Short mmCIF file of N, CA, C and O and ligand atoms in Angstrom, two decimals:
data_model
loop_
_atom_site.label_atom_id
_atom_site.label_comp_id
_atom_site.label_asym_id
_atom_site.label_seq_id
_atom_site.Cartn_x
_atom_site.Cartn_y
_atom_site.Cartn_z
N MET A 1 64.79 -94.29 5.18
CA MET A 1 65.00 -95.95 6.37
C MET A 1 63.40 -95.63 7.40
O MET A 1 63.10 -94.94 7.50
N SER A 2 63.23 -96.30 8.17
CA SER A 2 62.02 -96.90 9.14
C SER A 2 62.39 -95.76 9.71
O SER A 2 64.14 -96.01 10.53
N PRO A 3 61.55 -95.32 11.11
CA PRO A 3 61.80 -94.90 11.92
C PRO A 3 61.43 -95.45 13.45
O PRO A 3 61.59 -96.31 13.00
N CYS A 4 61.72 -94.37 14.20
CA CYS A 4 62.87 -95.63 15.33
C CYS A 4 61.15 -95.22 16.35
O CYS A 4 61.21 -94.64 16.40
N ASP A 5 60.69 -96.80 16.86
CA ASP A 5 59.65 -97.11 17.47
C ASP A 5 59.82 -96.31 18.70
O ASP A 5 58.95 -96.19 19.22
N PHE A 6 60.85 -96.36 19.49
CA PHE A 6 61.09 -95.71 20.90
C PHE A 6 60.60 -93.80 20.24
O PHE A 6 60.14 -93.15 20.94
N CYS A 7 62.19 -93.52 19.68
CA CYS A 7 62.11 -91.85 20.06
C CYS A 7 61.72 -91.15 18.54
O CYS A 7 61.77 -90.25 18.83
N SER A 8 61.13 -91.83 17.71
CA SER A 8 60.66 -91.37 16.65
C SER A 8 61.23 -91.08 15.10
O SER A 8 61.22 -90.37 14.65
N SER A 9 62.73 -90.66 15.67
CA SER A 9 63.92 -90.61 14.78
C SER A 9 63.93 -91.29 13.72
O SER A 9 63.67 -92.32 13.84
N SER A 10 64.23 -91.08 12.60
CA SER A 10 64.44 -91.69 11.33
C SER A 10 65.73 -92.31 11.55
O SER A 10 66.86 -91.92 11.99
N GLY A 11 66.14 -93.31 10.87
CA GLY A 11 66.97 -94.20 11.19
C GLY A 11 66.97 -95.66 12.40
O GLY A 11 68.35 -95.37 12.44
N ALA A 12 66.19 -96.30 12.06
CA ALA A 12 66.20 -97.47 12.54
C ALA A 12 66.97 -98.02 12.28
O ALA A 12 66.98 -98.72 10.65
N ARG A 13 68.12 -99.20 12.92
CA ARG A 13 68.82 -100.08 12.46
C ARG A 13 68.83 -101.44 13.21
O ARG A 13 69.12 -102.62 12.94
N TRP A 14 67.36 -101.50 14.21
CA TRP A 14 67.55 -102.70 14.64
C TRP A 14 66.25 -102.55 15.21
O TRP A 14 65.23 -101.89 15.39
N LEU A 15 66.01 -104.32 15.18
CA LEU A 15 64.81 -105.04 15.30
C LEU A 15 64.28 -105.71 16.45
O LEU A 15 65.36 -106.67 16.56
N TYR A 16 63.91 -105.49 17.66
CA TYR A 16 63.50 -105.99 18.36
C TYR A 16 61.88 -106.94 18.24
O TYR A 16 61.11 -106.58 18.58
N VAL A 17 62.17 -108.56 18.32
CA VAL A 17 61.29 -109.27 18.13
C VAL A 17 61.39 -110.15 19.53
O VAL A 17 61.56 -111.20 20.09
N PRO A 18 59.86 -110.05 20.22
CA PRO A 18 59.44 -110.42 21.58
C PRO A 18 59.60 -112.19 21.40
O PRO A 18 58.54 -112.63 20.67
N GLN A 19 59.66 -113.17 22.25
CA GLN A 19 59.70 -114.49 22.08
C GLN A 19 58.26 -115.01 22.92
O GLN A 19 57.95 -115.89 22.51
N ASP A 20 58.40 -114.01 23.55
CA ASP A 20 57.16 -114.23 24.62
C ASP A 20 55.28 -113.51 23.87
O ASP A 20 55.55 -112.09 24.82
N ARG A 21 55.49 -113.73 23.06
CA ARG A 21 54.45 -112.57 22.25
C ARG A 21 52.48 -111.98 23.09
O ARG A 21 52.47 -111.66 23.12
N ALA A 22 52.09 -113.02 23.94
CA ALA A 22 51.46 -113.17 24.34
C ALA A 22 51.76 -112.39 25.96
O ALA A 22 50.15 -111.69 25.94
N THR A 23 52.33 -112.04 26.14
CA THR A 23 52.86 -110.82 27.61
C THR A 23 53.05 -109.56 26.74
O THR A 23 52.56 -108.66 27.41
N VAL A 24 52.76 -109.25 25.78
CA VAL A 24 53.11 -107.73 24.81
C VAL A 24 51.75 -107.45 24.54
O VAL A 24 50.77 -107.80 23.89
N ALA A 25 51.59 -106.21 25.55
CA ALA A 25 50.83 -105.36 24.81
C ALA A 25 50.77 -103.86 24.84
O ALA A 25 51.78 -103.43 25.41
N LEU A 26 50.20 -102.81 24.40
CA LEU A 26 50.49 -101.30 24.66
C LEU A 26 48.84 -100.70 25.73
O LEU A 26 48.03 -101.35 25.48
N MET A 27 49.55 -99.59 26.31
CA MET A 27 48.39 -98.40 27.32
C MET A 27 48.53 -97.78 26.89
O MET A 27 49.44 -96.95 26.69
N THR A 28 47.16 -97.67 26.51
CA THR A 28 46.89 -95.92 25.45
C THR A 28 46.50 -95.32 27.03
O THR A 28 47.14 -95.21 28.59
N ASP A 29 46.96 -93.96 26.47
CA ASP A 29 47.23 -92.64 28.21
C ASP A 29 45.43 -92.87 28.64
O ASP A 29 45.99 -91.89 29.37
N ASN A 30 44.49 -93.76 28.47
CA ASN A 30 43.82 -93.65 29.28
C ASN A 30 43.70 -94.51 29.58
O ASN A 30 42.34 -95.19 30.29
N GLY A 31 44.64 -95.82 29.84
CA GLY A 31 44.82 -96.92 30.23
C GLY A 31 44.50 -97.77 30.44
O GLY A 31 44.44 -98.96 30.86
N VAL A 32 44.04 -97.97 28.67
CA VAL A 32 43.44 -99.27 27.73
C VAL A 32 44.58 -99.92 27.65
O VAL A 32 45.23 -99.72 26.83
N VAL A 33 44.38 -101.51 27.60
CA VAL A 33 45.71 -102.39 26.93
C VAL A 33 44.71 -102.80 25.79
O VAL A 33 44.15 -103.57 25.64
N ASN A 34 45.87 -102.47 25.15
CA ASN A 34 45.61 -103.06 23.14
C ASN A 34 47.00 -103.78 23.28
O ASN A 34 48.12 -103.78 23.63
N PRO A 35 46.08 -105.20 22.65
CA PRO A 35 48.20 -105.32 22.04
C PRO A 35 48.64 -105.01 20.31
O PRO A 35 48.12 -104.08 20.75
N ILE A 36 49.94 -105.00 20.63
CA ILE A 36 50.76 -103.98 20.23
C ILE A 36 50.72 -104.71 18.86
O ILE A 36 50.97 -105.69 18.53
N PRO A 37 50.80 -103.63 17.63
CA PRO A 37 50.51 -104.11 16.49
C PRO A 37 51.89 -104.98 16.23
O PRO A 37 52.73 -105.09 16.71
N ASN A 38 52.02 -105.59 15.18
CA ASN A 38 53.14 -106.02 14.40
C ASN A 38 53.66 -106.90 15.03
O ASN A 38 54.78 -107.06 15.17
N ASP A 39 53.14 -107.82 15.88
CA ASP A 39 53.48 -108.71 16.98
C ASP A 39 54.59 -108.49 17.48
O ASP A 39 55.17 -109.34 18.35
N GLY A 40 54.23 -106.97 18.23
CA GLY A 40 55.11 -106.20 19.25
C GLY A 40 56.62 -106.48 19.31
O GLY A 40 57.37 -106.19 19.98
N ARG A 41 56.80 -106.41 17.42
CA ARG A 41 58.15 -106.35 17.40
C ARG A 41 58.25 -104.39 17.17
O ARG A 41 57.80 -103.47 16.77
N TRP A 42 59.57 -104.31 18.04
CA TRP A 42 59.81 -102.90 17.72
C TRP A 42 61.03 -101.99 17.16
O TRP A 42 61.62 -103.52 17.05
N ARG A 43 61.41 -101.26 16.21
CA ARG A 43 62.24 -100.92 15.83
C ARG A 43 62.92 -99.45 16.30
O ARG A 43 62.77 -99.41 17.81
N ALA A 44 64.58 -99.89 16.30
CA ALA A 44 65.01 -98.79 17.53
C ALA A 44 66.75 -98.51 16.41
O ALA A 44 67.26 -99.34 15.55
N CYS A 45 66.68 -96.80 16.39
CA CYS A 45 68.46 -95.99 16.05
C CYS A 45 68.90 -97.02 16.98
O CYS A 45 68.82 -97.57 18.43
N ASP A 46 70.67 -96.64 16.49
CA ASP A 46 72.04 -96.62 17.43
C ASP A 46 71.55 -96.26 18.89
O ASP A 46 71.71 -97.46 19.86
N LEU A 47 71.20 -95.10 19.04
CA LEU A 47 70.95 -94.94 20.74
C LEU A 47 70.02 -95.67 21.26
O LEU A 47 69.91 -95.81 22.66
N CYS A 48 68.56 -95.52 20.99
CA CYS A 48 67.56 -96.26 21.63
C CYS A 48 67.85 -97.26 22.18
O CYS A 48 68.10 -98.15 22.74
N SER A 49 68.99 -98.58 21.32
CA SER A 49 68.84 -99.76 20.67
C SER A 49 70.40 -100.01 22.23
O SER A 49 70.00 -100.83 22.74
N ASP A 50 71.39 -98.68 22.25
CA ASP A 50 72.55 -98.93 23.21
C ASP A 50 71.03 -99.11 24.93
O ASP A 50 71.96 -99.76 25.65
N LEU A 51 70.67 -98.32 25.40
CA LEU A 51 69.70 -97.82 25.60
C LEU A 51 68.65 -98.64 26.45
O LEU A 51 69.04 -99.37 27.78
N VAL A 52 68.24 -99.74 25.56
CA VAL A 52 67.43 -100.80 25.70
C VAL A 52 68.29 -102.34 26.17
O VAL A 52 68.06 -102.62 27.29
N ASP A 53 69.61 -102.10 25.81
CA ASP A 53 70.08 -102.88 26.27
C ASP A 53 71.06 -102.73 27.18
O ASP A 53 71.89 -103.65 27.71
N THR A 54 70.75 -101.90 27.64
CA THR A 54 72.05 -101.65 29.16
C THR A 54 70.56 -101.01 30.06
O THR A 54 71.10 -101.11 31.06
N ASP A 55 69.56 -101.30 29.87
CA ASP A 55 68.18 -101.66 30.45
C ASP A 55 68.49 -99.69 31.24
O ASP A 55 68.00 -99.84 32.27
N ASP A 56 68.43 -99.04 30.27
CA ASP A 56 68.35 -97.69 30.78
C ASP A 56 66.92 -96.51 30.49
O ASP A 56 67.18 -95.86 29.78
N MET A 57 66.19 -97.63 31.26
CA MET A 57 64.42 -96.98 30.99
C MET A 57 64.31 -95.62 30.99
O MET A 57 63.71 -94.66 30.28
N GLU A 58 65.29 -94.97 32.12
CA GLU A 58 64.93 -93.32 32.54
C GLU A 58 65.34 -92.95 31.29
O GLU A 58 64.65 -91.94 30.76
N ASN A 59 66.79 -92.97 30.93
CA ASN A 59 67.33 -91.91 29.48
C ASN A 59 66.43 -92.98 27.97
O ASN A 59 66.05 -91.86 27.77
N LEU A 60 65.51 -93.97 28.03
CA LEU A 60 64.92 -94.55 27.06
C LEU A 60 63.59 -94.23 27.28
O LEU A 60 63.19 -92.91 26.06
N VAL A 61 63.06 -93.39 28.11
CA VAL A 61 61.81 -92.94 28.40
C VAL A 61 61.59 -91.07 28.01
O VAL A 61 60.98 -90.76 26.86
N ALA A 62 63.24 -90.17 28.73
CA ALA A 62 63.23 -89.87 27.76
C ALA A 62 63.56 -88.68 26.55
O ALA A 62 62.91 -88.23 25.92
N ARG A 63 64.02 -89.59 25.97
CA ARG A 63 64.55 -90.11 24.79
C ARG A 63 62.99 -89.79 23.44
O ARG A 63 63.13 -89.03 23.45
N CYS A 64 62.31 -90.62 24.49
CA CYS A 64 61.17 -90.93 23.83
C CYS A 64 60.01 -89.52 23.55
O CYS A 64 59.32 -89.12 22.93
N LEU A 65 60.53 -89.31 25.17
CA LEU A 65 59.08 -87.79 24.99
C LEU A 65 59.77 -86.73 24.46
O LEU A 65 58.85 -85.88 23.34
N ILE A 66 61.27 -86.79 24.08
CA ILE A 66 61.28 -85.49 23.48
C ILE A 66 61.07 -85.80 22.45
O ILE A 66 61.26 -84.91 21.12
N GLY A 67 61.58 -87.12 21.85
CA GLY A 67 61.67 -87.21 19.89
C GLY A 67 60.52 -87.26 19.76
O GLY A 67 59.54 -86.60 18.68
N ALA A 68 58.91 -87.05 21.04
CA ALA A 68 57.69 -86.73 20.49
C ALA A 68 57.67 -85.45 20.25
O ALA A 68 56.23 -84.66 19.75
N ARG A 69 58.28 -84.67 21.36
CA ARG A 69 57.89 -83.05 21.45
C ARG A 69 58.44 -82.38 19.33
O ARG A 69 57.53 -81.56 19.21
N ILE A 70 59.46 -83.09 19.60
CA ILE A 70 60.15 -82.85 18.09
C ILE A 70 59.23 -82.72 16.80
O ILE A 70 59.16 -81.89 15.79
N ALA A 71 58.81 -84.15 17.27
CA ALA A 71 57.27 -84.51 16.47
C ALA A 71 56.32 -83.59 16.29
O ALA A 71 55.00 -84.10 15.40
N GLY A 72 55.82 -82.79 16.93
CA GLY A 72 55.17 -82.12 17.53
C GLY A 72 53.90 -82.71 17.93
O GLY A 72 53.07 -81.61 18.40
N ALA A 73 54.17 -83.38 18.85
CA ALA A 73 53.06 -84.25 19.86
C ALA A 73 53.28 -83.49 21.18
O ALA A 73 53.85 -82.53 21.05
N PRO A 74 52.09 -82.86 21.58
CA PRO A 74 51.98 -81.85 22.61
C PRO A 74 52.33 -82.93 24.26
O PRO A 74 51.79 -82.72 24.98
N VAL A 75 53.34 -82.77 24.16
CA VAL A 75 54.68 -83.21 25.16
C VAL A 75 54.40 -81.71 26.47
O VAL A 75 55.79 -81.05 25.90
N PRO A 76 54.27 -81.81 27.62
CA PRO A 76 54.36 -80.59 28.46
C PRO A 76 55.85 -80.77 29.28
O PRO A 76 56.54 -81.65 29.04
N GLU A 77 56.70 -79.31 29.54
CA GLU A 77 57.36 -79.15 30.11
C GLU A 77 57.92 -80.38 30.93
O GLU A 77 58.54 -80.56 31.66
N GLY A 78 56.69 -80.09 31.69
CA GLY A 78 56.98 -80.80 33.27
C GLY A 78 55.57 -80.69 33.83
O GLY A 78 54.58 -81.00 33.67
N GLY A 79 55.80 -81.38 35.01
CA GLY A 79 53.74 -81.25 36.06
C GLY A 79 53.55 -82.70 36.26
O GLY A 79 54.10 -83.24 35.58
N PRO A 80 52.29 -83.15 36.51
CA PRO A 80 51.89 -84.37 36.34
C PRO A 80 51.29 -84.97 35.46
O PRO A 80 51.60 -85.74 35.11
N LEU A 81 50.97 -84.29 34.58
CA LEU A 81 50.83 -84.70 32.77
C LEU A 81 52.11 -85.17 32.44
O LEU A 81 51.99 -86.16 31.39
N LEU A 82 53.33 -84.63 32.23
CA LEU A 82 54.53 -84.74 31.96
C LEU A 82 54.93 -86.09 32.21
O LEU A 82 55.30 -87.17 32.46
N GLU A 83 54.44 -86.37 33.90
CA GLU A 83 54.78 -87.64 35.11
C GLU A 83 54.01 -88.67 34.22
O GLU A 83 54.55 -89.65 34.39
N HIS A 84 52.89 -88.35 34.25
CA HIS A 84 51.96 -89.50 33.47
C HIS A 84 52.02 -89.71 32.36
O HIS A 84 52.28 -91.13 31.78
N MET A 85 52.79 -89.31 31.06
CA MET A 85 53.06 -89.32 29.98
C MET A 85 54.18 -90.64 30.17
O MET A 85 54.27 -91.72 29.48
N ALA A 86 55.30 -89.95 31.23
CA ALA A 86 56.62 -91.27 30.69
C ALA A 86 56.12 -92.09 31.54
O ALA A 86 56.66 -93.25 31.43
N MET A 87 55.16 -92.32 32.83
CA MET A 87 54.61 -93.44 33.56
C MET A 87 53.69 -94.24 32.25
O MET A 87 54.39 -95.78 32.25
N VAL A 88 53.17 -93.82 31.51
CA VAL A 88 53.02 -95.17 29.98
C VAL A 88 53.67 -95.27 29.28
O VAL A 88 53.75 -96.61 29.26
N VAL A 89 54.49 -94.56 29.29
CA VAL A 89 55.92 -94.74 28.22
C VAL A 89 56.75 -95.70 28.64
O VAL A 89 56.72 -96.71 27.94
N MET A 90 56.52 -95.47 30.08
CA MET A 90 57.95 -96.35 30.61
C MET A 90 56.98 -97.93 30.66
O MET A 90 57.73 -98.98 30.78
N ALA A 91 55.71 -97.87 31.05
CA ALA A 91 54.49 -99.18 31.01
C ALA A 91 55.03 -99.67 29.63
O ALA A 91 55.21 -101.31 29.89
N ASN A 92 54.84 -99.51 28.91
CA ASN A 92 54.67 -99.99 27.84
C ASN A 92 56.45 -100.40 26.73
O ASN A 92 56.30 -100.84 26.34
N PHE A 93 57.28 -99.73 27.69
CA PHE A 93 58.39 -100.24 27.19
C PHE A 93 58.86 -101.52 28.23
O PHE A 93 59.59 -102.82 27.66
N ALA A 94 58.18 -101.14 29.31
CA ALA A 94 58.92 -102.50 30.02
C ALA A 94 58.23 -103.87 29.83
O ALA A 94 58.50 -104.79 29.47
N THR A 95 56.65 -103.41 29.12
CA THR A 95 55.89 -104.49 28.97
C THR A 95 56.51 -104.99 27.46
O THR A 95 56.21 -106.39 27.40
N VAL A 96 56.79 -104.35 26.53
CA VAL A 96 57.99 -104.81 25.53
C VAL A 96 58.94 -105.59 25.74
O VAL A 96 59.14 -106.74 25.37
N LEU A 97 59.59 -105.16 26.59
CA LEU A 97 61.03 -105.98 27.02
C LEU A 97 60.72 -107.15 28.02
O LEU A 97 61.01 -108.20 28.08
N ALA A 98 59.35 -107.59 28.66
CA ALA A 98 59.01 -108.18 29.10
C ALA A 98 58.84 -109.53 28.27
O ALA A 98 58.97 -110.91 28.89
N GLY A 99 58.45 -109.15 27.06
CA GLY A 99 58.63 -110.37 25.94
C GLY A 99 60.17 -111.45 25.40
O GLY A 99 59.81 -111.78 24.78
N ARG A 100 61.05 -110.55 26.30
CA ARG A 100 62.08 -111.15 26.66
C ARG A 100 62.42 -111.28 24.34
O ARG A 100 62.82 -112.35 24.01
N PRO A 101 62.67 -109.58 24.15
CA PRO A 101 63.38 -109.82 22.31
C PRO A 101 64.30 -109.90 22.57
O PRO A 101 65.14 -109.80 23.05
N THR A 102 64.11 -110.90 21.12
CA THR A 102 65.72 -110.85 20.69
C THR A 102 66.38 -109.53 19.68
O THR A 102 65.02 -108.97 19.27
N LYS A 103 66.99 -109.53 18.74
CA LYS A 103 67.64 -108.56 18.73
C LYS A 103 67.86 -108.57 17.59
O LYS A 103 69.06 -109.51 17.27
N GLU A 104 67.53 -108.26 16.25
CA GLU A 104 68.08 -108.62 14.80
C GLU A 104 68.77 -107.11 13.73
O GLU A 104 67.85 -106.45 14.52
N ARG A 105 69.34 -107.59 13.13
CA ARG A 105 69.62 -105.83 12.79
C ARG A 105 68.64 -105.88 11.50
O ARG A 105 67.83 -106.87 10.73
N LEU A 106 67.96 -104.72 11.14
CA LEU A 106 66.95 -103.98 10.24
C LEU A 106 67.55 -104.16 8.62
O LEU A 106 69.06 -104.18 8.52
ZN1 ZN B 1 65.31 -94.37 18.66
#
């Protein structure tokens, strides 16, 4: 099964396809903005899909950071570095959602 693009867990079942592709971009940790690959299509598992659909950005970001930590990424437990990572993740998700994505079954 495909991995979820939000939390990195396997088992993505939904695909978000942006309608406004020009507005979709990704920001790296260094603040560099790049166009998102795959035309900004994001795969989501059931849980992340629920968070996206209810606009629960706070829990979506928390889930993404926990997923990254489980996957072996150096995610700090707290402090300014974690806040910075959360901000970058939130900016990326907000940018994706600004593309008014439609939701499809994978
Ligand atoms: Zn997920």
